[in-house]
CSV table of C-alpha atoms in Angstrom, one decimal:
chain,number,residue,atom,x,y,z
A,1,UNK,CA,26.9,8.3,-0.7
A,2,UNK,CA,26.3,4.7,-1.8
A,3,UNK,CA,23.2,2.5,-1.0
A,4,UNK,CA,24.0,-1.0,0.2
A,5,UNK,CA,24.7,-3.4,-2.8
A,6,UNK,CA,21.6,-4.8,-4.5
A,7,UNK,CA,20.7,-6.7,-7.6
A,8,UNK,CA,18.8,-5.1,-10.5
A,9,UNK,CA,16.3,-6.5,-12.9
A,10,UNK,CA,14.7,-4.4,-15.6
A,11,UNK,CA,11.3,-6.1,-16.0
A,12,UNK,CA,10.3,-6.5,-19.7
A,13,UNK,CA,6.6,-7.1,-18.7
A,14,UNK,CA,4.4,-6.8,-15.7
A,15,UNK,CA,4.2,-10.6,-15.5
A,16,UNK,CA,8.0,-10.8,-15.3
A,17,UNK,CA,8.0,-8.2,-12.5
A,18,UNK,CA,5.3,-10.2,-10.6
A,19,UNK,CA,7.2,-13.5,-11.1
A,20,UNK,CA,10.4,-12.0,-9.7
A,21,UNK,CA,8.5,-10.6,-6.7
A,22,UNK,CA,6.9,-14.1,-6.1
A,23,UNK,CA,10.3,-15.8,-6.4
A,24,UNK,CA,12.4,-13.3,-4.3
A,25,UNK,CA,10.1,-12.5,-1.5
A,26,UNK,CA,10.2,-9.4,0.8
A,27,UNK,CA,13.9,-8.6,-0.2
A,28,UNK,CA,12.7,-7.4,-3.6
A,29,UNK,CA,11.3,-4.0,-4.1
A,30,UNK,CA,9.7,-2.2,-7.0
A,31,UNK,CA,11.6,0.7,-8.5
A,32,UNK,CA,9.5,3.3,-10.5
A,33,UNK,CA,10.5,6.9,-10.3
A,34,UNK,CA,12.8,6.3,-7.3
A,35,UNK,CA,12.4,9.9,-5.9
A,36,UNK,CA,11.6,8.6,-2.4
A,37,UNK,CA,13.2,5.2,-2.6
A,38,UNK,CA,16.7,6.4,-3.6
A,39,UNK,CA,17.1,8.8,-0.7
A,40,UNK,CA,15.9,6.1,1.7
A,41,UNK,CA,18.4,3.6,0.2
A,42,UNK,CA,21.2,6.1,0.4
A,43,UNK,CA,20.4,6.8,4.1
A,44,UNK,CA,20.2,2.9,4.4
A,45,UNK,CA,16.8,3.2,5.9
A,46,UNK,CA,15.9,0.9,3.0
A,47,UNK,CA,18.2,-2.0,2.0
A,48,UNK,CA,16.4,-4.0,-0.7
A,49,UNK,CA,18.3,-7.1,-2.0
A,50,UNK,CA,16.8,-6.6,-5.4
A,51,UNK,CA,15.2,-3.8,-7.4
A,52,UNK,CA,12.7,-4.6,-10.0
A,53,UNK,CA,12.6,-1.7,-12.4
A,54,UNK,CA,9.1,-1.0,-13.9
A,55,UNK,CA,9.6,2.6,-14.9
A,56,UNK,CA,9.2,2.0,-18.6
A,57,UNK,CA,6.7,-0.8,-18.7
A,58,UNK,CA,4.2,0.2,-21.5
A,59,UNK,CA,1.3,-1.6,-19.7
A,60,UNK,CA,1.7,0.8,-16.8
A,61,UNK,CA,2.1,4.2,-18.6
A,62,UNK,CA,-0.5,6.8,-19.3
A,63,UNK,CA,-4.2,6.8,-18.4
A,64,UNK,CA,-7.6,5.8,-19.7
A,65,UNK,CA,-10.7,7.9,-19.4
A,66,UNK,CA,-14.0,6.0,-19.6
A,67,UNK,CA,-17.7,6.6,-18.7
A,68,UNK,CA,-16.9,5.0,-15.3
A,69,UNK,CA,-13.9,7.2,-14.5
A,70,UNK,CA,-10.2,7.6,-14.9
A,71,UNK,CA,-7.6,4.9,-14.5
A,72,UNK,CA,-4.0,6.1,-14.0
A,73,UNK,CA,-1.2,3.6,-14.8
A,74,UNK,CA,1.4,3.0,-12.1
A,75,UNK,CA,4.2,4.9,-13.7
A,76,UNK,CA,2.3,8.2,-14.4
A,77,UNK,CA,4.5,10.9,-13.2
A,78,UNK,CA,3.5,14.0,-11.3
A,79,UNK,CA,4.6,16.3,-14.1
A,80,UNK,CA,2.3,14.5,-16.5
A,81,UNK,CA,-0.8,15.3,-14.4
A,82,UNK,CA,0.5,18.9,-13.8
A,83,UNK,CA,0.3,19.4,-17.6
A,84,UNK,CA,-2.7,17.3,-18.5
A,85,UNK,CA,-5.1,19.9,-19.7
A,86,UNK,CA,-7.5,17.3,-21.0
A,87,UNK,CA,-8.1,16.1,-17.4
A,88,UNK,CA,-9.1,19.5,-16.0
A,89,UNK,CA,-12.8,19.3,-16.9
A,90,UNK,CA,-13.6,16.2,-14.9
A,91,UNK,CA,-10.6,15.9,-12.5
A,92,UNK,CA,-9.4,19.4,-11.8
A,93,UNK,CA,-8.0,18.4,-8.4
A,94,UNK,CA,-5.3,16.3,-10.0
A,95,UNK,CA,-3.4,19.1,-11.7
A,96,UNK,CA,-3.9,21.4,-8.8
A,97,UNK,CA,-2.3,18.9,-6.5
A,98,UNK,CA,0.5,17.9,-8.8
A,99,UNK,CA,2.0,21.4,-8.9
A,100,UNK,CA,2.5,21.2,-5.1
A,101,UNK,CA,4.5,18.0,-5.2
A,102,UNK,CA,8.2,18.7,-4.2
A,103,UNK,CA,9.9,20.6,-7.0
A,104,UNK,CA,9.8,20.4,-10.8
A,105,UNK,CA,12.9,18.1,-10.9
A,106,UNK,CA,11.2,15.5,-8.6
A,107,UNK,CA,7.9,15.9,-10.5
A,108,UNK,CA,9.6,14.9,-13.8
A,109,UNK,CA,10.6,11.5,-12.4
A,110,UNK,CA,8.4,10.7,-9.4
A,111,UNK,CA,5.2,8.7,-9.9
A,112,UNK,CA,1.8,9.1,-8.3
A,113,UNK,CA,1.4,5.4,-7.5
A,114,UNK,CA,4.9,5.3,-6.0
A,115,UNK,CA,4.0,8.2,-3.7
A,116,UNK,CA,0.9,6.2,-2.5
A,117,UNK,CA,3.0,3.1,-2.0
A,118,UNK,CA,5.6,5.0,-0.1
A,119,UNK,CA,2.8,6.3,2.2
A,120,UNK,CA,4.5,9.2,3.8
A,121,UNK,CA,1.9,10.7,6.1
A,122,UNK,CA,2.8,14.2,4.7
A,123,UNK,CA,2.5,13.1,1.1
A,124,UNK,CA,0.1,15.2,-0.9
A,125,UNK,CA,-1.4,12.5,-3.2
A,126,UNK,CA,-2.9,10.5,-0.3
A,127,UNK,CA,-5.1,13.5,0.7
A,128,UNK,CA,-6.0,14.4,-2.9
A,129,UNK,CA,-6.9,10.9,-4.0
A,130,UNK,CA,-8.9,10.2,-0.8
A,131,UNK,CA,-10.9,13.4,-1.6
A,132,UNK,CA,-11.6,11.9,-5.1
A,133,UNK,CA,-12.8,8.6,-3.7
A,134,UNK,CA,-10.0,6.7,-5.5
A,135,UNK,CA,-9.2,3.0,-5.3
A,136,UNK,CA,-6.1,1.1,-6.1
A,137,UNK,CA,-5.5,-2.1,-8.1
A,138,UNK,CA,-3.0,-4.5,-6.5
A,139,UNK,CA,-1.7,-7.4,-8.6
A,140,UNK,CA,0.4,-10.5,-7.7
A,141,UNK,CA,1.2,-13.5,-9.9
A,142,UNK,CA,-1.9,-15.3,-8.6
A,143,UNK,CA,-4.5,-12.6,-7.8
A,144,UNK,CA,-5.8,-9.2,-8.5
A,145,UNK,CA,-7.6,-7.1,-5.9
A,146,UNK,CA,-9.0,-3.7,-5.8
A,147,UNK,CA,-9.0,-1.7,-2.5
A,148,UNK,CA,-10.4,1.7,-1.6
A,149,UNK,CA,-7.5,4.0,-1.0
A,150,UNK,CA,-8.8,4.4,2.6
A,151,UNK,CA,-8.2,0.7,3.2
A,152,UNK,CA,-4.9,0.7,1.3
A,153,UNK,CA,-3.3,3.4,3.6
A,154,UNK,CA,-2.6,1.8,7.0
A,155,UNK,CA,-0.1,3.7,9.0
A,156,UNK,CA,3.1,5.7,8.8
A,157,UNK,CA,4.9,4.4,5.7
A,158,UNK,CA,2.7,1.3,5.8
A,159,UNK,CA,0.1,0.1,3.3
A,160,UNK,CA,-1.9,-3.0,2.6
A,161,UNK,CA,0.5,-3.9,-0.2
A,162,UNK,CA,1.9,-7.5,0.2
A,163,UNK,CA,5.6,-8.1,-0.7
A,164,UNK,CA,4.5,-10.0,-3.9
A,165,UNK,CA,2.1,-7.3,-5.1
A,166,UNK,CA,2.5,-4.3,-7.4
A,167,UNK,CA,0.2,-1.3,-7.3
A,168,UNK,CA,-0.6,-1.3,-11.0
A,169,UNK,CA,-3.3,1.3,-11.3
A,170,UNK,CA,-5.3,4.1,-9.5
A,171,UNK,CA,-9.0,4.4,-10.3
A,172,UNK,CA,-11.0,7.6,-9.8
A,173,UNK,CA,-14.7,7.4,-10.3
A,174,UNK,CA,-16.3,9.9,-12.7
A,175,UNK,CA,-18.0,12.8,-11.0
A,176,UNK,CA,-21.8,12.7,-11.2
A,177,UNK,CA,-22.1,16.4,-12.0
A,178,UNK,CA,-19.8,19.4,-12.3
A,179,UNK,CA,-16.6,18.9,-10.2
A,180,UNK,CA,-14.6,21.6,-8.5
A,181,UNK,CA,-11.5,20.8,-6.5
A,182,UNK,CA,-8.4,22.4,-5.1
A,183,UNK,CA,-5.4,21.7,-2.9
A,184,UNK,CA,-4.0,23.9,-0.2
A,185,UNK,CA,-0.6,23.3,1.4
A,186,UNK,CA,1.4,24.9,4.2
A,187,UNK,CA,5.1,24.3,3.7
A,188,UNK,CA,8.1,25.7,5.6
A,189,UNK,CA,10.0,26.3,2.3
A,190,UNK,CA,9.3,25.8,-1.4
A,191,UNK,CA,9.1,22.1,-2.3
A,192,UNK,CA,9.0,20.8,1.3
A,193,UNK,CA,6.7,18.2,2.7
A,194,UNK,CA,3.3,19.5,3.9
A,195,UNK,CA,3.1,20.8,7.5
A,196,UNK,CA,-0.6,20.6,6.6
A,197,UNK,CA,-2.2,19.7,3.3
A,198,UNK,CA,-5.9,19.9,2.6
A,199,UNK,CA,-7.6,18.6,-0.6
A,200,UNK,CA,-11.2,19.7,-1.1
A,201,UNK,CA,-13.4,18.4,-3.9
A,202,UNK,CA,-17.1,18.9,-4.5
A,203,UNK,CA,-19.5,17.9,-7.3
A,204,UNK,CA,-22.5,20.1,-8.0
A,205,UNK,CA,-25.7,19.2,-9.8
A,206,UNK,CA,-27.5,21.5,-12.2
A,207,UNK,CA,-29.2,23.3,-9.2
A,208,UNK,CA,-25.8,24.0,-7.5
A,209,UNK,CA,-26.5,21.4,-4.8
A,210,UNK,CA,-23.5,19.4,-3.6
A,211,UNK,CA,-24.0,15.8,-4.6
A,212,UNK,CA,-20.5,14.5,-3.8
A,213,UNK,CA,-17.9,15.9,-1.4
A,214,UNK,CA,-14.4,14.8,-0.6
A,215,UNK,CA,-12.0,16.2,2.0
A,216,UNK,CA,-8.5,14.7,2.4
A,217,UNK,CA,-5.9,15.8,4.9
A,218,UNK,CA,-2.1,15.4,4.8
A,219,UNK,CA,0.5,15.8,7.6
A,220,UNK,CA,-2.1,15.7,10.4
A,221,UNK,CA,-2.1,12.0,11.2
A,222,UNK,CA,-0.2,8.8,10.9
A,223,UNK,CA,-1.5,8.5,7.3
A,224,UNK,CA,-3.5,10.7,5.0
A,225,UNK,CA,-7.0,11.1,6.5
A,226,UNK,CA,-10.5,11.6,5.2
A,227,UNK,CA,-13.0,13.8,7.0
A,228,UNK,CA,-16.2,11.9,6.5
A,229,UNK,CA,-18.4,14.0,8.9
A,230,UNK,CA,-17.3,17.2,7.1
A,231,UNK,CA,-18.1,15.6,3.7
A,232,UNK,CA,-21.5,14.5,4.9
A,233,UNK,CA,-22.3,18.0,6.2
A,234,UNK,CA,-21.8,19.4,2.7
A,235,UNK,CA,-23.9,16.9,0.7
A,236,UNK,CA,-27.5,17.9,-0.1
A,237,UNK,CA,-26.9,21.6,0.4
A,238,UNK,CA,-25.7,24.5,-1.8
A,239,UNK,CA,-22.1,25.5,-1.2
A,240,UNK,CA,-22.7,28.4,1.2
A,241,UNK,CA,-20.8,30.1,4.0
A,242,UNK,CA,-22.7,28.5,6.9
A,243,UNK,CA,-22.3,25.0,5.6
A,244,UNK,CA,-18.7,25.7,4.7
A,245,UNK,CA,-17.9,26.9,8.2
A,246,UNK,CA,-19.5,23.8,9.7
A,247,UNK,CA,-17.6,21.5,7.4
A,248,UNK,CA,-14.3,23.2,8.3
A,249,UNK,CA,-14.9,22.8,12.0
A,250,UNK,CA,-15.7,19.1,11.5
A,251,UNK,CA,-12.6,18.5,9.3
A,252,UNK,CA,-10.5,20.0,12.0
A,253,UNK,CA,-11.9,17.5,14.4
A,254,UNK,CA,-11.0,14.7,12.0
A,255,UNK,CA,-7.4,15.8,12.1
A,256,UNK,CA,-5.1,14.0,14.5
A,257,UNK,CA,-1.8,15.9,14.3
A,258,UNK,CA,1.2,15.7,16.6
A,259,UNK,CA,3.1,18.7,18.1
A,260,UNK,CA,6.6,19.0,16.6
A,261,UNK,CA,9.0,21.7,15.5
A,262,UNK,CA,6.7,22.5,12.6
A,263,UNK,CA,3.8,23.4,14.9
A,264,UNK,CA,1.7,22.4,17.8
A,265,UNK,CA,-1.2,20.0,17.6
A,266,UNK,CA,-3.7,22.9,18.2
A,267,UNK,CA,-2.0,25.1,15.5
A,268,UNK,CA,-2.1,22.4,12.8
A,269,UNK,CA,-5.7,21.6,13.6
A,270,UNK,CA,-6.5,25.3,13.2
A,271,UNK,CA,-4.7,25.3,9.8
A,272,UNK,CA,-6.9,22.5,8.7
A,273,UNK,CA,-10.0,24.5,9.7
A,274,UNK,CA,-8.8,27.6,7.9
A,275,UNK,CA,-7.7,25.7,4.8
A,276,UNK,CA,-11.0,23.8,4.4
A,277,UNK,CA,-12.9,27.0,4.8
A,278,UNK,CA,-10.7,28.9,2.4
A,279,UNK,CA,-10.6,26.0,-0.2
A,280,UNK,CA,-14.4,25.5,-0.2
A,281,UNK,CA,-15.0,29.3,-0.4
A,282,UNK,CA,-12.7,29.3,-3.5
A,283,UNK,CA,-14.7,26.5,-5.0
A,284,UNK,CA,-18.0,28.2,-4.3
A,285,UNK,CA,-16.7,31.4,-6.1
A,286,UNK,CA,-15.5,29.3,-9.0
A,287,UNK,CA,-18.9,27.6,-9.3
A,288,UNK,CA,-21.0,30.7,-9.4
A,289,UNK,CA,-23.1,31.2,-12.5
A,290,UNK,CA,-21.9,33.5,-15.2
A,291,UNK,CA,-21.9,37.3,-14.6
A,292,UNK,CA,-25.4,38.7,-15.2
A,293,UNK,CA,-27.3,35.9,-13.6
A,294,UNK,CA,-28.2,36.1,-10.0
A,295,UNK,CA,-28.0,32.9,-7.9
B,1,UNK,CA,14.2,-13.2,-18.1
B,2,UNK,CA,17.2,-11.1,-17.1
B,3,UNK,CA,19.2,-12.5,-14.2
B,4,UNK,CA,19.4,-10.4,-11.1
B,5,UNK,CA,22.9,-9.7,-10.1
B,6,UNK,CA,24.7,-7.5,-7.7
B,7,UNK,CA,27.7,-8.0,-9.9
B,8,UNK,CA,28.6,-5.1,-12.3
B,9,UNK,CA,26.4,-4.9,-15.4
B,10,UNK,CA,27.4,-3.6,-18.8
B,11,UNK,CA,25.1,-0.9,-20.2
B,12,UNK,CA,25.2,1.6,-23.0
B,13,UNK,CA,24.4,5.1,-22.1
B,14,UNK,CA,23.6,7.8,-24.7
B,15,UNK,CA,25.1,11.0,-23.3
B,16,UNK,CA,25.4,14.3,-25.3
B,17,UNK,CA,24.6,12.3,-28.5
B,18,UNK,CA,27.4,9.8,-28.0
B,19,UNK,CA,27.1,6.1,-27.0
B,20,UNK,CA,29.2,5.0,-24.1
B,21,UNK,CA,29.4,1.4,-23.1
B,22,UNK,CA,30.3,1.1,-19.4
B,23,UNK,CA,30.4,-1.5,-16.7
B,24,UNK,CA,28.7,-0.3,-13.6
B,25,UNK,CA,27.5,-1.6,-10.2
B,26,UNK,CA,23.7,-1.3,-10.0
B,27,UNK,CA,24.0,1.0,-7.0
B,28,UNK,CA,26.0,3.6,-8.8
B,29,UNK,CA,24.0,6.7,-9.6
B,30,UNK,CA,23.9,8.3,-13.0
B,31,UNK,CA,25.8,11.3,-11.4
B,32,UNK,CA,28.6,8.9,-10.2
B,33,UNK,CA,28.9,7.3,-13.6
B,34,UNK,CA,28.9,10.6,-15.5
B,35,UNK,CA,31.7,11.9,-13.3
B,36,UNK,CA,33.9,8.9,-12.6
B,37,UNK,CA,33.4,6.6,-15.6
B,38,UNK,CA,32.8,9.2,-18.4
B,39,UNK,CA,34.9,12.1,-17.0
B,40,UNK,CA,32.0,14.5,-17.4
B,41,UNK,CA,32.7,16.5,-14.2
B,42,UNK,CA,30.6,19.4,-15.2
B,43,UNK,CA,27.7,17.7,-13.4
B,44,UNK,CA,28.2,18.6,-9.8
B,45,UNK,CA,27.3,16.5,-6.8
B,46,UNK,CA,26.1,18.5,-3.7
B,47,UNK,CA,23.7,17.0,-1.2
B,48,UNK,CA,23.4,13.5,-2.9
B,49,UNK,CA,19.9,13.2,-1.6
B,50,UNK,CA,17.6,15.0,-4.0
B,51,UNK,CA,17.5,18.5,-2.5
B,52,UNK,CA,20.1,20.8,-4.0
B,53,UNK,CA,19.8,20.1,-7.8
B,54,UNK,CA,23.5,20.6,-8.5
B,55,UNK,CA,23.5,17.3,-10.4
B,56,UNK,CA,20.7,18.2,-12.7
B,57,UNK,CA,20.8,16.7,-16.3
B,58,UNK,CA,18.3,16.4,-19.1
B,59,UNK,CA,16.7,13.0,-19.4
B,60,UNK,CA,14.8,12.8,-22.7
B,61,UNK,CA,14.7,16.6,-22.6
B,62,UNK,CA,13.4,17.0,-19.1
B,63,UNK,CA,15.5,18.2,-16.2
B,64,UNK,CA,16.0,15.6,-13.4
B,65,UNK,CA,18.5,14.9,-10.6
B,66,UNK,CA,21.2,12.4,-11.7
B,67,UNK,CA,21.9,11.6,-8.0
B,68,UNK,CA,18.3,10.1,-7.8
B,69,UNK,CA,18.6,7.7,-10.7
B,70,UNK,CA,20.8,4.6,-11.1
B,71,UNK,CA,22.9,4.5,-14.2
B,72,UNK,CA,21.6,1.0,-15.0
B,73,UNK,CA,18.1,2.4,-15.5
B,74,UNK,CA,19.2,4.9,-18.1
B,75,UNK,CA,19.8,2.6,-21.0
B,76,UNK,CA,17.6,3.8,-23.9
B,77,UNK,CA,17.2,7.3,-22.5
B,78,UNK,CA,18.9,10.4,-23.9
B,79,UNK,CA,21.1,12.1,-21.4
B,80,UNK,CA,22.3,15.7,-21.9
B,81,UNK,CA,24.8,17.2,-19.4
B,82,UNK,CA,26.2,20.7,-19.1
B,83,UNK,CA,29.0,19.7,-21.5
B,84,UNK,CA,26.4,18.9,-24.1
B,85,UNK,CA,24.8,22.4,-23.7
B,86,UNK,CA,28.1,24.2,-24.1
B,87,UNK,CA,29.4,25.2,-27.6
B,88,UNK,CA,32.8,24.0,-28.8
B,89,UNK,CA,34.0,27.6,-28.6
B,90,UNK,CA,32.7,30.3,-26.4
B,91,UNK,CA,29.4,30.3,-24.4
B,92,UNK,CA,25.8,29.6,-25.2
B,93,UNK,CA,23.4,32.7,-25.2
B,94,UNK,CA,22.1,31.5,-21.8
B,95,UNK,CA,25.7,31.2,-20.4
B,96,UNK,CA,26.4,34.6,-21.8
B,97,UNK,CA,23.4,36.0,-20.0
B,98,UNK,CA,24.7,34.4,-16.7
B,99,UNK,CA,28.0,36.1,-17.3
B,100,UNK,CA,26.5,39.5,-18.1
B,101,UNK,CA,24.2,39.4,-15.1
B,102,UNK,CA,26.8,38.1,-12.6
B,103,UNK,CA,24.4,35.2,-12.0
B,104,UNK,CA,27.1,33.1,-10.2
B,105,UNK,CA,29.6,33.6,-7.5
B,106,UNK,CA,31.1,30.3,-6.4
B,107,UNK,CA,29.7,28.6,-9.4
B,108,UNK,CA,28.9,25.2,-7.8
B,109,UNK,CA,25.2,25.4,-8.6
B,110,UNK,CA,25.7,26.9,-12.0
B,111,UNK,CA,25.7,23.7,-14.2
B,112,UNK,CA,22.4,22.6,-12.6
B,113,UNK,CA,20.9,26.0,-13.0
B,114,UNK,CA,21.9,26.2,-16.7
B,115,UNK,CA,20.5,22.7,-17.4
B,116,UNK,CA,17.1,23.5,-15.7
B,117,UNK,CA,16.9,26.9,-17.3
B,118,UNK,CA,17.7,25.4,-20.7
B,119,UNK,CA,14.7,23.0,-20.4
B,120,UNK,CA,12.5,25.9,-19.4
B,121,UNK,CA,13.6,28.0,-22.4
B,122,UNK,CA,13.2,25.1,-24.7
B,123,UNK,CA,9.5,25.0,-23.9
B,124,UNK,CA,9.3,28.3,-25.8
B,125,UNK,CA,6.6,29.8,-23.6
B,126,UNK,CA,6.7,33.5,-22.5
B,127,UNK,CA,8.3,33.7,-19.1
B,128,UNK,CA,7.4,35.7,-16.0
B,129,UNK,CA,9.6,36.1,-13.0
B,130,UNK,CA,7.2,33.8,-11.2
B,131,UNK,CA,7.5,31.0,-13.7
B,132,UNK,CA,11.3,31.2,-13.8
B,133,UNK,CA,11.4,31.1,-10.0
B,134,UNK,CA,9.0,28.1,-9.9
B,135,UNK,CA,11.1,26.3,-12.6
B,136,UNK,CA,14.3,26.9,-10.7
B,137,UNK,CA,12.8,26.0,-7.3
B,138,UNK,CA,14.6,22.6,-7.2
B,139,UNK,CA,18.0,24.2,-7.7
B,140,UNK,CA,19.6,25.7,-4.6
B,141,UNK,CA,22.1,28.6,-4.7
B,142,UNK,CA,23.8,29.7,-1.5
B,143,UNK,CA,25.6,32.7,-2.9
B,144,UNK,CA,23.5,34.9,-5.1
B,145,UNK,CA,20.1,35.2,-3.5
B,146,UNK,CA,18.8,34.1,-6.9
B,147,UNK,CA,17.8,37.6,-8.2
B,148,UNK,CA,20.6,37.7,-10.8
B,149,UNK,CA,20.0,34.2,-11.9
B,150,UNK,CA,16.3,35.0,-12.5
B,151,UNK,CA,17.4,38.2,-14.4
B,152,UNK,CA,19.7,36.2,-16.6
B,153,UNK,CA,17.1,33.6,-17.5
B,154,UNK,CA,14.6,36.3,-18.3
B,155,UNK,CA,17.2,38.1,-20.5
B,156,UNK,CA,18.1,34.9,-22.3
B,157,UNK,CA,14.5,34.1,-23.5
B,158,UNK,CA,14.2,34.6,-27.2
B,159,UNK,CA,18.0,34.5,-27.7
B,160,UNK,CA,18.6,31.3,-25.7
């Protein structure tokens, strides 16, 4: 199974990659982990004239943690976040999402930023990073812009990325308290795309009041969706069963799934409700004070 | 700046500790080049679209699908195939365990299974059935029902 013929450039620097994109126009495409791009090229859904390989650019590897938050380079792979114990304290949702991505072989090569740029509506990272309030940095030869992820994701396999731009970094703001987050996924078989994916993230202050909340949904719309009304319902209250049920019902309303062989619209909506409730309850249990202290 | 070309490119690949200089089209996958240019036919090609895991090789020690990487990308990476994991004479302890437990029937998935399981064993962590099944979840076997494969990997830990 051969892709259509294409040219190949291994970029030696980000500037070189940007210069090639500026010169070549829409026929050129960035190659990072290739775990979505190669299958599309083999099926000839994608036929780029030129691939610009950035998978080893030092400027795009690894991450930086600062007082403002976390910046992930464009070629950070799923498996790196799965194993990053140092990120568990402030960004627990990352590792808990990474372990759900495809299978270990894909996680070893595929990148988080590539997954966002691919914008599969059933992709897990869109939901998780929306829940974390992430933004993306887009660079071209002539400009740099930062977009909230919510504005970057446009439609099915469609983002705000221009042909001459590279998604160079993902920024996640530092939580203003103790963060708790988890990802729930319904898949037909191990390693499959999400029938429904739900990311829940809450930040609690010292009095166990929710000060930040993020709920992201995968597989239930033309792109990953946020559930702003559900998030708003959680803020300012302790994480308790009444509020959790209300948020779950609001999140189900934010979902906009289609009926297909994986389930009906009503079924998928109900899975969203159940997962949001289940996820938030799990976070509430995790956040309880130590044994011997009554809340 | 490197010139883009759809013409064949000459690259040097490090496979099983040996350097091979080959001329490849950019669109040839690592799996294609291993089999057709280097004659390393132990790496099997099944689905060719990133599902079955039969083509699994180690890239810098980590298992990955050689059908989802272009050979031109692999310059500077260390590739290990099933040939590189097999002793000159006889079998590795993991291969022995597969033999002992009847962990293969048709054998098509076996090279990929062995490569993935080797990387898991190399981590040196204690294994449970759950961690073995998770690690092997990207390698499909249509004959065995997996139980004997899991048994073999569990048995091989420590001995490798």
